[in-house]
Amino acid sequence: MRPATATAAAVTTLLGVGAAAVAAGRYASDAALKASSGPPLPGDPRLTVHATESGRVTLTRSLASLRPGTYGIEGPGVHAVVGPVLDRVPHTADTVVRRLERVELGTLESGAKVRLTPELHSGTPRTALGIDHEDVEIPGELGTLPAWLVPGPRPTWVIALHGMGTTRRHPLNLVPFLSRRQIPVLCVAYRGDEGAPRCPDGLGHLGDSAWRDVDAAVRHAVRRGAQEVVLYGWGTGAAMALHAAADSGVRDVVRGLVLDSPVLDREATLRNLAAARRVPGPLIPLAVRAAQGRTGARGGLLREVADPAALRVPTLVVHGPDDTIAPWEPSLDLAARRPELVTLHTVRGAPHASMWNADPVRYEEALRRFLTPLL
């Protein structure tokens, strides 16, 4: 082969490989970044309902269906709540029987395909819990943000921020606990949520831009009479809470933080999301780099926001080693480096953002001890 021809062939090959790498990186980053609110998180298996009877439901046996605690199960047109596994009930080796607490929406029939979710409720505070609320509209950077305001007489409000794979219905799990303590609760829908403005690029940013919607929610709470707020976030909502506590122009009214399954290591979370969406291993580094390039984010940004030296307010971190989306180790590090401000409550056997579901009694006791001095 002539030198010129060989050179041209080599360049063509390199260009082809480069184009393939770019395309693969874009595909992989889509897989990671499209884990936005609402749709289930990647990696959560679909389960088949094998049978239902009074107070019981039989599901496909898997690590997910064997999780301890109380969860929602949802599928097309159906939402129900299941309790603990019933070990002593007869069943086949490939199934699991759990207590069926209630069916909130639709009919749970044999053959239905469902997924477990940390969201127990399918309605509003009023329809799901019988607790009065006000539908409010918060002016945000991109447009109007819908929210539920559960009123209370205390001057310290809780602003609840759901994370990936859930909606503003997720904080309803804790609304009865907070309402009994007369704490006003603002459950916010932010950019990308149903009824809220779309993200301009259509991608999730792991809380790196949506925190400005938290800033808008804090300002709304102050206008409505809040003297102080506690930012309470799950997953990316926890990352948003950290951003707002560090960067909001009204951060001085932030009295405390509750971080459930916080996303503190962006790169690790991107890797885990891509892997959960079955992106081939060799493409995962491309996914991380492509995601960073497309969102303008760098891997260390959340670590900077969660810098132990920069933390200014009491913080409760609720996390555990079985979270396969947001690694537990950064939470351990944060608690170890600021023990005077950070309380770590460890929950084992719980997937991402499901710490309350796995053990509601111990969770709420840790929350009570943390919030009482702040009120």
Tab-separated table of C-alpha atoms in Angstrom:
chain	number	residue	atom	x	y	z
A	1	MET	CA	0.000	0.000	0.000
A	2	ARG	CA	1.300	3.440	-0.871
A	3	PRO	CA	2.130	5.736	2.059
A	4	ALA	CA	-0.575	8.239	1.133
A	5	THR	CA	-3.176	5.514	0.824
A	6	ALA	CA	-2.100	3.913	4.100
A	7	THR	CA	-2.280	7.257	5.870
A	8	ALA	CA	-5.741	7.936	4.485
A	9	ALA	CA	-6.929	4.493	5.583
A	10	ALA	CA	-5.527	5.004	9.063
A	11	VAL	CA	-7.181	8.419	9.386
A	12	THR	CA	-10.480	6.998	8.163
A	13	THR	CA	-10.248	4.200	10.723
A	14	LEU	CA	-9.454	6.624	13.530
A	15	LEU	CA	-12.314	8.900	12.526
A	16	GLY	CA	-14.650	5.899	12.459
A	17	VAL	CA	-13.532	4.787	15.903
A	18	GLY	CA	-13.839	8.345	17.201
A	19	ALA	CA	-17.352	8.746	15.821
A	20	ALA	CA	-18.352	5.410	17.304
A	21	ALA	CA	-16.914	6.441	20.680
A	22	VAL	CA	-18.811	9.747	20.597
A	23	ALA	CA	-22.044	7.972	19.684
A	24	ALA	CA	-21.474	5.359	22.385
A	25	GLY	CA	-20.734	8.060	24.944
A	26	ARG	CA	-23.909	9.922	24.036
A	27	TYR	CA	-25.980	6.747	24.253
A	28	ALA	CA	-24.472	5.851	27.600
A	29	SER	CA	-24.903	9.359	29.025
A	30	ASP	CA	-28.553	9.351	27.893
A	31	ALA	CA	-28.989	6.129	29.843
A	32	ALA	CA	-27.568	7.761	32.960
A	33	LEU	CA	-29.083	11.237	32.740
A	34	LYS	CA	-32.614	10.170	31.844
A	35	ALA	CA	-33.112	8.798	35.342
A	36	SER	CA	-35.312	11.783	36.161
A	37	SER	CA	-38.244	12.102	38.510
A	38	GLY	CA	-41.332	10.023	37.909
A	39	PRO	CA	-40.178	6.922	35.989
A	40	PRO	CA	-38.753	4.133	38.168
A	41	LEU	CA	-35.038	4.015	38.753
A	42	PRO	CA	-33.054	1.779	36.439
A	43	GLY	CA	-32.330	-1.616	37.882
A	44	ASP	CA	-35.639	-1.957	39.732
A	45	PRO	CA	-37.005	-5.259	38.386
A	46	ARG	CA	-40.535	-5.775	37.184
A	47	LEU	CA	-42.415	-8.282	39.303
A	48	THR	CA	-45.403	-10.414	38.392
A	49	VAL	CA	-48.431	-10.601	40.652
A	50	HIS	CA	-49.138	-14.343	40.963
A	51	ALA	CA	-52.123	-14.168	43.301
A	52	THR	CA	-54.034	-11.879	45.637
A	53	GLU	CA	-56.311	-12.698	48.515
A	54	SER	CA	-57.544	-10.956	51.626
A	55	GLY	CA	-54.553	-9.169	53.132
A	56	ARG	CA	-51.958	-10.977	50.988
A	57	VAL	CA	-50.261	-10.673	47.623
A	58	THR	CA	-47.938	-13.216	45.978
A	59	LEU	CA	-45.095	-11.773	43.889
A	60	THR	CA	-42.172	-13.059	41.872
A	61	ARG	CA	-39.306	-13.960	44.205
A	62	SER	CA	-36.340	-11.588	43.887
A	63	LEU	CA	-34.058	-9.487	46.049
A	64	ALA	CA	-36.460	-6.599	45.495
A	65	SER	CA	-39.602	-8.461	46.582
A	66	LEU	CA	-37.765	-9.755	49.682
A	67	ARG	CA	-36.819	-6.271	50.927
A	68	PRO	CA	-37.810	-5.643	54.539
A	69	GLY	CA	-40.342	-2.941	55.291
A	70	THR	CA	-43.312	-1.258	53.642
A	71	TYR	CA	-43.409	-0.213	49.968
A	72	GLY	CA	-45.727	0.883	47.255
A	73	ILE	CA	-46.163	-1.361	44.233
A	74	GLU	CA	-47.225	0.248	40.989
A	75	GLY	CA	-47.999	-0.704	37.435
A	76	PRO	CA	-50.237	0.528	34.627
A	77	GLY	CA	-53.342	1.905	36.324
A	78	VAL	CA	-52.599	0.353	39.714
A	79	HIS	CA	-50.988	1.460	42.965
A	80	ALA	CA	-51.023	-0.589	46.160
A	81	VAL	CA	-49.097	-0.831	49.417
A	82	VAL	CA	-47.386	-3.978	50.665
A	83	GLY	CA	-46.013	-4.700	54.107
A	84	PRO	CA	-43.607	-7.319	55.459
A	85	VAL	CA	-42.843	-10.695	53.915
A	86	LEU	CA	-45.054	-13.452	55.365
A	87	ASP	CA	-42.593	-16.319	55.725
A	88	ARG	CA	-44.989	-18.841	57.250
A	89	VAL	CA	-47.578	-18.650	54.493
A	90	PRO	CA	-47.353	-21.542	51.996
A	91	HIS	CA	-45.909	-20.526	48.626
A	92	THR	CA	-43.806	-21.916	45.813
A	93	ALA	CA	-40.030	-21.587	45.767
A	94	ASP	CA	-40.080	-18.882	43.079
A	95	THR	CA	-42.596	-16.594	44.818
A	96	VAL	CA	-42.860	-14.359	47.865
A	97	VAL	CA	-45.978	-13.582	49.883
A	98	ARG	CA	-46.232	-10.118	51.424
A	99	ARG	CA	-48.940	-8.509	53.470
A	100	LEU	CA	-51.251	-6.429	51.276
A	101	GLU	CA	-52.002	-3.280	53.241
A	102	ARG	CA	-54.335	-1.610	50.743
A	103	VAL	CA	-55.000	-0.932	47.079
A	104	GLU	CA	-55.064	2.819	46.439
A	105	LEU	CA	-55.621	2.865	42.685
A	106	GLY	CA	-57.059	0.366	40.217
A	107	THR	CA	-57.304	-3.370	40.756
A	108	LEU	CA	-54.402	-5.642	41.653
A	109	GLU	CA	-54.970	-8.709	39.500
A	110	SER	CA	-53.052	-11.909	38.868
A	111	GLY	CA	-50.615	-11.451	35.989
A	112	ALA	CA	-50.123	-7.713	36.544
A	113	LYS	CA	-46.587	-6.392	36.107
A	114	VAL	CA	-45.525	-4.105	38.943
A	115	ARG	CA	-42.463	-2.493	40.520
A	116	LEU	CA	-41.709	-1.619	44.112
A	117	THR	CA	-41.505	2.089	44.880
A	118	PRO	CA	-40.813	4.053	48.071
A	119	GLU	CA	-43.957	6.110	47.333
A	120	LEU	CA	-46.820	4.775	49.436
A	121	HIS	CA	-49.449	7.239	48.244
A	122	SER	CA	-50.961	8.055	44.880
A	123	GLY	CA	-52.963	11.176	45.713
A	124	THR	CA	-52.605	14.535	47.409
A	125	PRO	CA	-52.235	15.197	51.148
A	126	ARG	CA	-56.008	15.571	51.335
A	127	THR	CA	-57.083	12.592	49.233
A	128	ALA	CA	-54.351	10.210	50.370
A	129	LEU	CA	-53.966	11.189	54.022
A	130	GLY	CA	-57.048	13.202	54.945
A	131	ILE	CA	-54.771	16.147	55.801
A	132	ASP	CA	-55.790	19.583	54.546
A	133	HIS	CA	-53.400	21.305	52.178
A	134	GLU	CA	-53.217	24.295	49.884
A	135	ASP	CA	-52.248	24.061	46.222
A	136	VAL	CA	-49.679	26.796	45.668
A	137	GLU	CA	-47.766	28.110	42.675
A	138	ILE	CA	-44.167	29.192	43.188
A	139	PRO	CA	-42.524	31.556	40.692
A	140	GLY	CA	-39.349	29.804	39.539
A	141	GLU	CA	-36.468	30.532	37.218
A	142	LEU	CA	-38.067	28.639	34.318
A	143	GLY	CA	-41.730	29.156	35.192
A	144	THR	CA	-44.347	28.253	37.761
A	145	LEU	CA	-43.603	25.380	40.163
A	146	PRO	CA	-46.638	23.581	41.624
A	147	ALA	CA	-46.454	22.627	45.285
A	148	TRP	CA	-48.564	21.384	48.182
A	149	LEU	CA	-48.489	23.395	51.386
A	150	VAL	CA	-49.584	21.507	54.480
A	151	PRO	CA	-50.121	24.307	57.028
A	152	GLY	CA	-48.978	24.373	60.631
A	153	PRO	CA	-48.496	26.994	63.335
A	154	ARG	CA	-44.745	26.653	63.804
A	155	PRO	CA	-42.450	29.340	62.341
A	156	THR	CA	-39.972	26.713	61.106
A	157	TRP	CA	-41.051	25.073	57.851
A	158	VAL	CA	-39.905	21.855	56.182
A	159	ILE	CA	-39.331	22.077	52.432
A	160	ALA	CA	-39.501	18.529	51.043
A	161	LEU	CA	-37.535	17.659	47.887
A	162	HIS	CA	-38.035	14.287	46.236
A	163	GLY	CA	-35.319	12.644	44.168
A	164	MET	CA	-34.852	10.459	41.093
A	165	GLY	CA	-37.495	7.887	40.318
A	166	THR	CA	-40.153	9.518	42.509
A	167	THR	CA	-42.444	12.565	42.567
A	168	ARG	CA	-43.631	15.043	45.187
A	169	ARG	CA	-45.860	12.206	46.429
A	170	HIS	CA	-42.795	10.577	47.998
A	171	PRO	CA	-42.570	13.069	50.924
A	172	LEU	CA	-46.186	12.216	51.774
A	173	ASN	CA	-44.711	9.230	53.649
A	174	LEU	CA	-43.457	11.698	56.266
A	175	VAL	CA	-46.239	14.305	56.146
A	176	PRO	CA	-48.315	12.643	58.935
A	177	PHE	CA	-45.250	12.599	61.225
A	178	LEU	CA	-44.466	16.261	60.501
A	179	SER	CA	-48.086	17.394	60.633
A	180	ARG	CA	-48.584	15.841	64.086
A	181	ARG	CA	-45.754	18.102	65.240
A	182	GLN	CA	-47.519	21.149	63.746
A	183	ILE	CA	-44.709	21.772	61.253
A	184	PRO	CA	-45.698	23.420	57.951
A	185	VAL	CA	-44.558	21.262	55.015
A	186	LEU	CA	-44.009	22.462	51.451
A	187	CYS	CA	-43.822	19.566	48.942
A	188	VAL	CA	-42.347	21.010	45.767
A	189	ALA	CA	-42.418	19.883	42.127
A	190	TYR	CA	-39.360	21.200	40.337
A	191	ARG	CA	-38.106	21.410	36.751
A	192	GLY	CA	-38.730	18.222	34.810
A	193	ASP	CA	-41.623	17.136	37.053
A	194	GLU	CA	-45.178	16.742	35.839
A	195	GLY	CA	-46.811	20.182	35.814
A	196	ALA	CA	-43.479	21.990	36.219
A	197	PRO	CA	-41.302	23.559	33.492
A	198	ARG	CA	-39.161	21.256	31.372
A	199	CYS	CA	-35.388	21.297	31.671
A	200	PRO	CA	-34.087	23.333	28.703
A	201	ASP	CA	-31.886	20.478	27.451
A	202	GLY	CA	-34.293	17.712	28.433
A	203	LEU	CA	-31.712	16.116	30.735
A	204	GLY	CA	-31.504	15.554	34.452
A	205	HIS	CA	-28.533	17.281	36.092
A	206	LEU	CA	-28.488	15.356	39.394
A	207	GLY	CA	-29.742	18.486	41.152
A	208	ASP	CA	-27.030	20.765	39.815
A	209	SER	CA	-29.480	23.192	38.176
A	210	ALA	CA	-32.755	22.353	39.936
A	211	TRP	CA	-31.378	23.707	43.223
A	212	ARG	CA	-32.436	27.140	41.953
A	213	ASP	CA	-36.023	25.895	42.224
A	214	VAL	CA	-35.262	25.156	45.889
A	215	ASP	CA	-34.100	28.751	46.242
A	216	ALA	CA	-37.468	29.834	44.808
A	217	ALA	CA	-39.295	27.584	47.293
A	218	VAL	CA	-37.370	29.035	50.243
A	219	ARG	CA	-38.219	32.564	49.091
A	220	HIS	CA	-41.878	31.587	48.788
A	221	ALA	CA	-41.865	30.147	52.309
A	222	VAL	CA	-40.358	33.364	53.681
A	223	ARG	CA	-42.999	35.448	51.882
A	224	ARG	CA	-45.664	33.250	53.488
A	225	GLY	CA	-44.299	33.809	56.981
A	226	ALA	CA	-41.614	31.185	57.553
A	227	GLN	CA	-38.882	32.458	59.854
A	228	GLU	CA	-36.611	29.458	59.282
A	229	VAL	CA	-36.654	26.377	57.066
A	230	VAL	CA	-35.318	22.841	57.198
A	231	LEU	CA	-34.454	21.503	53.747
A	232	TYR	CA	-35.363	17.816	53.540
A	233	GLY	CA	-34.163	16.010	50.430
A	234	TRP	CA	-33.970	12.482	49.066
A	235	GLY	CA	-31.208	11.486	46.605
A	236	THR	CA	-30.780	14.324	44.109
A	237	GLY	CA	-33.188	16.333	46.272
A	238	ALA	CA	-30.575	16.080	49.033
A	239	ALA	CA	-27.941	17.385	46.596
A	240	MET	CA	-30.277	20.282	45.766
A	241	ALA	CA	-30.693	21.021	49.472
A	242	LEU	CA	-26.913	21.186	49.912
A	243	HIS	CA	-26.584	23.510	46.927
A	244	ALA	CA	-29.286	25.834	48.252
A	245	ALA	CA	-27.840	25.861	51.777
A	246	ALA	CA	-24.475	26.890	50.296
A	247	ASP	CA	-25.475	29.209	47.446
A	248	SER	CA	-28.986	30.588	47.944
A	249	GLY	CA	-29.323	34.300	48.525
A	250	VAL	CA	-31.647	33.457	51.436
A	251	ARG	CA	-29.458	30.705	52.890
A	252	ASP	CA	-29.420	32.458	56.264
A	253	VAL	CA	-32.954	31.210	56.935
A	254	VAL	CA	-31.872	27.569	56.459
A	255	ARG	CA	-31.898	26.158	59.996
A	256	GLY	CA	-31.000	22.551	59.213
A	257	LEU	CA	-30.722	19.818	56.583
A	258	VAL	CA	-32.116	16.298	56.364
A	259	LEU	CA	-30.315	14.297	53.669
A	260	ASP	CA	-31.793	10.906	52.831
A	261	SER	CA	-29.650	8.770	50.477
A	262	PRO	CA	-27.758	11.893	49.362
A	263	VAL	CA	-26.001	12.038	46.006
A	264	LEU	CA	-22.591	13.298	47.160
A	265	ASP	CA	-20.381	11.721	44.490
A	266	ARG	CA	-21.667	12.644	41.040
A	267	GLU	CA	-19.284	10.426	39.067
A	268	ALA	CA	-20.098	7.343	41.135
A	269	THR	CA	-23.830	7.974	40.770
A	270	LEU	CA	-23.500	8.431	37.007
A	271	ARG	CA	-21.555	5.167	36.797
A	272	ASN	CA	-24.159	3.365	38.868
A	273	LEU	CA	-27.062	4.735	36.819
A	274	ALA	CA	-25.399	3.759	33.557
A	275	ALA	CA	-24.605	0.269	34.875
A	276	ALA	CA	-28.164	-0.151	36.158
A	277	ARG	CA	-29.405	0.686	32.667
A	278	ARG	CA	-27.177	-2.122	31.371
A	279	VAL	CA	-24.684	0.100	29.616
A	280	PRO	CA	-21.723	-2.182	28.757
A	281	GLY	CA	-18.818	-1.767	31.172
A	282	PRO	CA	-16.335	-0.398	28.595
A	283	LEU	CA	-18.800	2.417	27.752
A	284	ILE	CA	-19.369	3.583	31.328
A	285	PRO	CA	-16.305	5.904	31.455
A	286	LEU	CA	-17.535	7.407	28.177
A	287	ALA	CA	-20.964	7.881	29.748
A	288	VAL	CA	-19.504	9.812	32.668
A	289	ARG	CA	-17.375	12.060	30.469
A	290	ALA	CA	-20.218	12.647	28.013
A	291	ALA	CA	-22.658	13.432	30.818
A	292	GLN	CA	-20.241	15.925	32.332
A	293	GLY	CA	-19.699	17.577	28.967
A	294	ARG	CA	-23.413	17.790	28.152
A	295	THR	CA	-24.434	19.235	31.517
A	296	GLY	CA	-21.408	21.458	32.092
A	297	ALA	CA	-20.761	19.671	35.389
A	298	ARG	CA	-17.542	18.318	36.775
A	299	GLY	CA	-17.266	15.369	39.065
A	300	GLY	CA	-16.006	17.263	42.088
A	301	LEU	CA	-18.788	19.856	42.164
A	302	LEU	CA	-21.064	18.060	44.593
A	303	ARG	CA	-18.106	17.175	46.771
A	304	GLU	CA	-17.294	20.897	46.943
A	305	VAL	CA	-20.881	21.717	47.917
A	306	ALA	CA	-20.735	18.972	50.569
A	307	ASP	CA	-17.345	20.192	51.787
A	308	PRO	CA	-17.324	19.388	55.503
A	309	ALA	CA	-15.545	22.660	56.234
A	310	ALA	CA	-18.319	24.640	54.506
A	311	LEU	CA	-21.237	23.022	56.341
A	312	ARG	CA	-22.910	25.619	58.578
A	313	VAL	CA	-26.104	24.055	59.942
A	314	PRO	CA	-27.092	20.884	61.825
A	315	THR	CA	-27.509	18.019	59.372
A	316	LEU	CA	-29.128	14.599	59.660
A	317	VAL	CA	-27.850	12.088	57.098
A	318	VAL	CA	-29.914	8.912	56.678
A	319	HIS	CA	-28.183	6.379	54.466
A	320	GLY	CA	-27.051	2.777	54.253
A	321	PRO	CA	-24.583	0.433	52.577
A	322	ASP	CA	-27.185	-1.202	50.313
A	323	ASP	CA	-27.810	1.916	48.224
A	324	THR	CA	-26.642	0.952	44.726
A	325	ILE	CA	-27.283	4.405	43.211
A	326	ALA	CA	-25.698	6.897	45.631
A	327	PRO	CA	-22.656	5.439	47.429
A	328	TRP	CA	-22.766	5.324	51.215
A	329	GLU	CA	-19.067	6.070	51.766
A	330	PRO	CA	-19.266	9.863	51.138
A	331	SER	CA	-22.001	10.055	53.783
A	332	LEU	CA	-19.735	8.259	56.250
A	333	ASP	CA	-16.929	10.671	55.418
A	334	LEU	CA	-19.127	13.739	55.872
A	335	ALA	CA	-20.328	12.514	59.267
A	336	ALA	CA	-16.822	11.582	60.428
A	337	ARG	CA	-15.337	14.962	59.506
A	338	ARG	CA	-18.049	17.155	61.085
A	339	PRO	CA	-19.392	15.176	64.049
A	340	GLU	CA	-20.448	18.359	65.854
A	341	LEU	CA	-22.934	19.166	63.059
A	342	VAL	CA	-23.687	15.882	61.278
A	343	THR	CA	-25.730	13.021	62.726
A	344	LEU	CA	-25.615	9.793	60.707
A	345	HIS	CA	-28.497	7.342	60.978
A	346	THR	CA	-27.609	4.073	59.257
A	347	VAL	CA	-30.285	1.871	57.655
A	348	ARG	CA	-29.308	-1.534	56.314
A	349	GLY	CA	-31.165	-3.555	53.714
A	350	ALA	CA	-32.714	-0.484	52.067
A	351	PRO	CA	-32.342	0.563	48.428
A	352	HIS	CA	-31.872	4.150	47.286
A	353	ALA	CA	-34.247	6.676	48.884
A	354	SER	CA	-36.094	3.929	50.768
A	355	MET	CA	-34.550	4.342	54.214
A	356	TRP	CA	-37.895	5.179	55.816
A	357	ASN	CA	-39.627	2.253	54.094
A	358	ALA	CA	-37.176	-0.261	55.521
A	359	ASP	CA	-37.629	0.798	59.158
A	360	PRO	CA	-40.184	3.590	59.730
A	361	VAL	CA	-40.118	3.443	63.536
A	362	ARG	CA	-36.364	3.919	63.963
A	363	TYR	CA	-36.277	6.439	61.120
A	364	GLU	CA	-38.955	8.639	62.664
A	365	GLU	CA	-37.334	8.457	66.081
A	366	ALA	CA	-34.023	9.668	64.612
A	367	LEU	CA	-35.911	12.428	62.809
A	368	ARG	CA	-37.766	13.436	65.987
A	369	ARG	CA	-34.533	13.738	67.953
A	370	PHE	CA	-32.954	15.816	65.220
A	371	LEU	CA	-35.845	18.202	64.587
A	372	THR	CA	-36.939	18.885	68.169
A	373	PRO	CA	-34.073	21.297	69.031
A	374	LEU	CA	-34.584	23.154	65.728
A	375	LEU	CA	-38.235	24.002	66.254
